[in-house]
């Protein structure tokens, strides 16, 4: 549905993959890998593997952008209705570290209703670069 949402002209600049995220194998090097509101459906182990693959797929100077809801009062919250897990920022930081990445920039999504989870936007790069 992305081409319909963002328009054909803009979507032609993107590559779309239809695959389970935990099974995605990068086939080339990327400048940007954008992950938004999908990792909440993966296990911690699958998140670490996925993030590690994303980091390994970057060209020098490339970045992984991660946007996910965060809970603030608990380590994590499970939503049994949609089988998702909302993790705290420290929890995400630990998973990112386990994946061999580091946070190079962090900001928060603004103008969201107060009754939903806050959304950090994290720019990640491999630790060894």
PDB file of C-alpha atoms in Angstrom:
ATOM      1  CA  UNK A   1       0.000   0.000   0.000  1.00  0.00           C
ATOM      2  CA  UNK A   2       3.014   2.326   0.313  1.00  0.00           C
ATOM      3  CA  UNK A   3       2.965   3.473  -3.332  1.00  0.00           C
ATOM      4  CA  UNK A   4      -0.683   4.458  -2.913  1.00  0.00           C
ATOM      5  CA  UNK A   5       0.042   6.292   0.340  1.00  0.00           C
ATOM      6  CA  UNK A   6       3.171   8.207  -0.696  1.00  0.00           C
ATOM      7  CA  UNK A   7       2.511   8.359  -4.444  1.00  0.00           C
ATOM      8  CA  UNK A   8       4.102   6.533  -7.342  1.00  0.00           C
ATOM      9  CA  UNK A   9       6.739   9.178  -8.070  1.00  0.00           C
ATOM     10  CA  UNK A  10       8.074   9.220  -4.522  1.00  0.00           C
ATOM     11  CA  UNK A  11       7.762   5.451  -4.050  1.00  0.00           C
ATOM     12  CA  UNK A  12       9.885   4.810  -7.153  1.00  0.00           C
ATOM     13  CA  UNK A  13      12.863   6.019  -5.088  1.00  0.00           C
ATOM     14  CA  UNK A  14      12.293   3.209  -2.562  1.00  0.00           C
ATOM     15  CA  UNK A  15      12.670  -0.556  -2.608  1.00  0.00           C
ATOM     16  CA  UNK A  16       9.909  -2.566  -1.000  1.00  0.00           C
ATOM     17  CA  UNK A  17      10.408  -6.129   0.243  1.00  0.00           C
ATOM     18  CA  UNK A  18       7.635  -8.528   1.103  1.00  0.00           C
ATOM     19  CA  UNK A  19       9.303 -10.856   3.600  1.00  0.00           C
ATOM     20  CA  UNK A  20       9.167 -11.780   7.242  1.00  0.00           C
ATOM     21  CA  UNK A  21      11.511  -9.277   8.848  1.00  0.00           C
ATOM     22  CA  UNK A  22      13.316 -11.907  10.900  1.00  0.00           C
ATOM     23  CA  UNK A  23      14.157 -13.749   7.651  1.00  0.00           C
ATOM     24  CA  UNK A  24      15.220 -10.716   5.590  1.00  0.00           C
ATOM     25  CA  UNK A  25      18.678 -11.118   4.095  1.00  0.00           C
ATOM     26  CA  UNK A  26      20.095  -7.891   2.643  1.00  0.00           C
ATOM     27  CA  UNK A  27      21.170  -8.436  -0.947  1.00  0.00           C
ATOM     28  CA  UNK A  28      23.136  -5.220  -1.344  1.00  0.00           C
ATOM     29  CA  UNK A  29      24.533  -2.246   0.571  1.00  0.00           C
ATOM     30  CA  UNK A  30      22.251   0.565   1.676  1.00  0.00           C
ATOM     31  CA  UNK A  31      22.665   4.187   2.679  1.00  0.00           C
ATOM     32  CA  UNK A  32      19.522   4.120   4.841  1.00  0.00           C
ATOM     33  CA  UNK A  33      17.510   1.263   6.302  1.00  0.00           C
ATOM     34  CA  UNK A  34      14.253   2.579   7.801  1.00  0.00           C
ATOM     35  CA  UNK A  35      12.389   0.404  10.322  1.00  0.00           C
ATOM     36  CA  UNK A  36       9.128   1.755  11.682  1.00  0.00           C
ATOM     37  CA  UNK A  37       6.521   0.132  13.935  1.00  0.00           C
ATOM     38  CA  UNK A  38       7.261  -3.478  13.029  1.00  0.00           C
ATOM     39  CA  UNK A  39       9.862  -4.762  15.484  1.00  0.00           C
ATOM     40  CA  UNK A  40       7.215  -4.863  18.219  1.00  0.00           C
ATOM     41  CA  UNK A  41       6.050  -8.145  16.679  1.00  0.00           C
ATOM     42  CA  UNK A  42       9.435  -9.882  16.883  1.00  0.00           C
ATOM     43  CA  UNK A  43      11.144 -11.669  19.748  1.00  0.00           C
ATOM     44  CA  UNK A  44      14.196 -10.064  21.325  1.00  0.00           C
ATOM     45  CA  UNK A  45      16.476 -12.609  19.627  1.00  0.00           C
ATOM     46  CA  UNK A  46      14.942 -11.911  16.205  1.00  0.00           C
ATOM     47  CA  UNK A  47      15.255  -8.150  16.760  1.00  0.00           C
ATOM     48  CA  UNK A  48      18.966  -8.482  17.536  1.00  0.00           C
ATOM     49  CA  UNK A  49      19.530 -10.629  14.436  1.00  0.00           C
ATOM     50  CA  UNK A  50      17.530  -8.247  12.236  1.00  0.00           C
ATOM     51  CA  UNK A  51      19.302  -5.139  13.533  1.00  0.00           C
ATOM     52  CA  UNK A  52      22.694  -6.823  13.134  1.00  0.00           C
ATOM     53  CA  UNK A  53      21.878  -7.656   9.501  1.00  0.00           C
ATOM     54  CA  UNK A  54      20.723  -4.096   8.906  1.00  0.00           C
ATOM     55  CA  UNK A  55      23.963  -2.706  10.335  1.00  0.00           C
ATOM     56  CA  UNK A  56      26.043  -5.076   8.233  1.00  0.00           C
ATOM     57  CA  UNK A  57      24.155  -3.998   5.105  1.00  0.00           C
ATOM     58  CA  UNK A  58      25.131  -0.322   5.418  1.00  0.00           C
ATOM     59  CA  UNK A  59      27.623   1.478   3.222  1.00  0.00           C
ATOM     60  CA  UNK A  60      30.246   3.470   5.161  1.00  0.00           C
ATOM     61  CA  UNK A  61      28.422   6.413   6.716  1.00  0.00           C
ATOM     62  CA  UNK A  62      25.037   4.694   6.293  1.00  0.00           C
ATOM     63  CA  UNK A  63      22.405   4.720   8.989  1.00  0.00           C
ATOM     64  CA  UNK A  64      19.571   2.583  10.336  1.00  0.00           C
ATOM     65  CA  UNK A  65      16.536   4.610  11.405  1.00  0.00           C
ATOM     66  CA  UNK A  66      14.404   2.958  14.067  1.00  0.00           C
ATOM     67  CA  UNK A  67      10.990   4.218  15.172  1.00  0.00           C
ATOM     68  CA  UNK A  68       9.058   2.173  17.711  1.00  0.00           C
ATOM     69  CA  UNK A  69       6.633   2.929  20.510  1.00  0.00           C
ATOM     70  CA  UNK A  70       8.204   2.987  23.986  1.00  0.00           C
ATOM     71  CA  UNK A  71       6.656   2.425  27.367  1.00  0.00           C
ATOM     72  CA  UNK A  72       7.945   4.560  30.207  1.00  0.00           C
ATOM     73  CA  UNK A  73       6.820   2.989  33.460  1.00  0.00           C
ATOM     74  CA  UNK A  74       7.620  -0.662  32.767  1.00  0.00           C
ATOM     75  CA  UNK A  75      10.454  -2.538  31.118  1.00  0.00           C
ATOM     76  CA  UNK A  76       7.987  -3.787  28.512  1.00  0.00           C
ATOM     77  CA  UNK A  77       4.232  -4.103  27.941  1.00  0.00           C
ATOM     78  CA  UNK A  78       2.577  -6.994  26.137  1.00  0.00           C
ATOM     79  CA  UNK A  79      -0.545  -6.395  24.059  1.00  0.00           C
ATOM     80  CA  UNK A  80      -2.261  -9.776  23.907  1.00  0.00           C
ATOM     81  CA  UNK A  81      -4.857  -8.489  21.423  1.00  0.00           C
ATOM     82  CA  UNK A  82      -2.337  -7.877  18.636  1.00  0.00           C
ATOM     83  CA  UNK A  83       0.588  -9.976  19.953  1.00  0.00           C
ATOM     84  CA  UNK A  84       2.974  -7.031  20.177  1.00  0.00           C
ATOM     85  CA  UNK A  85       5.516  -5.991  22.785  1.00  0.00           C
ATOM     86  CA  UNK A  86       6.183  -2.341  23.605  1.00  0.00           C
ATOM     87  CA  UNK A  87       9.653  -1.996  25.098  1.00  0.00           C
ATOM     88  CA  UNK A  88      11.147   0.813  27.173  1.00  0.00           C
ATOM     89  CA  UNK A  89      13.932   2.977  25.760  1.00  0.00           C
ATOM     90  CA  UNK A  90      16.568   1.354  28.031  1.00  0.00           C
ATOM     91  CA  UNK A  91      15.338  -2.044  26.797  1.00  0.00           C
ATOM     92  CA  UNK A  92      15.752  -0.881  23.176  1.00  0.00           C
ATOM     93  CA  UNK A  93      19.200   0.495  23.975  1.00  0.00           C
ATOM     94  CA  UNK A  94      20.263  -2.919  25.247  1.00  0.00           C
ATOM     95  CA  UNK A  95      18.942  -4.717  22.135  1.00  0.00           C
ATOM     96  CA  UNK A  96      20.701  -2.163  19.917  1.00  0.00           C
ATOM     97  CA  UNK A  97      23.963  -2.746  21.793  1.00  0.00           C
ATOM     98  CA  UNK A  98      23.576  -6.536  21.486  1.00  0.00           C
ATOM     99  CA  UNK A  99      23.182  -6.062  17.721  1.00  0.00           C
ATOM    100  CA  UNK A 100      26.566  -4.294  17.529  1.00  0.00           C
ATOM    101  CA  UNK A 101      25.036  -0.873  16.870  1.00  0.00           C
ATOM    102  CA  UNK A 102      25.194   2.486  18.609  1.00  0.00           C
ATOM    103  CA  UNK A 103      22.776   5.386  18.760  1.00  0.00           C
ATOM    104  CA  UNK A 104      24.209   8.414  16.978  1.00  0.00           C
ATOM    105  CA  UNK A 105      21.093  10.598  17.168  1.00  0.00           C
ATOM    106  CA  UNK A 106      17.876  10.441  19.165  1.00  0.00           C
ATOM    107  CA  UNK A 107      14.789  12.606  18.970  1.00  0.00           C
ATOM    108  CA  UNK A 108      11.118  12.141  19.803  1.00  0.00           C
ATOM    109  CA  UNK A 109       8.111  12.149  17.512  1.00  0.00           C
ATOM    110  CA  UNK A 110       6.130  15.269  18.297  1.00  0.00           C
ATOM    111  CA  UNK A 111       2.459  16.208  17.991  1.00  0.00           C
ATOM    112  CA  UNK A 112       1.099  12.802  18.955  1.00  0.00           C
ATOM    113  CA  UNK A 113      -1.911  12.462  21.259  1.00  0.00           C
ATOM    114  CA  UNK A 114      -0.934  12.236  24.923  1.00  0.00           C
ATOM    115  CA  UNK A 115      -2.759   8.932  25.418  1.00  0.00           C
ATOM    116  CA  UNK A 116      -0.475   6.899  23.147  1.00  0.00           C
ATOM    117  CA  UNK A 117       3.035   5.636  23.751  1.00  0.00           C
ATOM    118  CA  UNK A 118       5.898   8.051  23.046  1.00  0.00           C
ATOM    119  CA  UNK A 119       7.917   7.315  19.904  1.00  0.00           C
ATOM    120  CA  UNK A 120      11.674   7.848  19.858  1.00  0.00           C
ATOM    121  CA  UNK A 121      13.373   8.126  16.497  1.00  0.00           C
ATOM    122  CA  UNK A 122      16.831   6.593  16.698  1.00  0.00           C
ATOM    123  CA  UNK A 123      19.636   6.844  14.154  1.00  0.00           C
ATOM    124  CA  UNK A 124      21.947   3.831  14.465  1.00  0.00           C
ATOM    125  CA  UNK A 125      25.369   2.974  13.109  1.00  0.00           C
ATOM    126  CA  UNK A 126      27.661   0.001  13.653  1.00  0.00           C
ATOM    127  CA  UNK A 127      29.864   0.357  16.742  1.00  0.00           C
ATOM    128  CA  UNK A 128      33.056  -0.709  14.993  1.00  0.00           C
ATOM    129  CA  UNK A 129      32.958   2.067  12.334  1.00  0.00           C
TER     130      UNK A 129
END
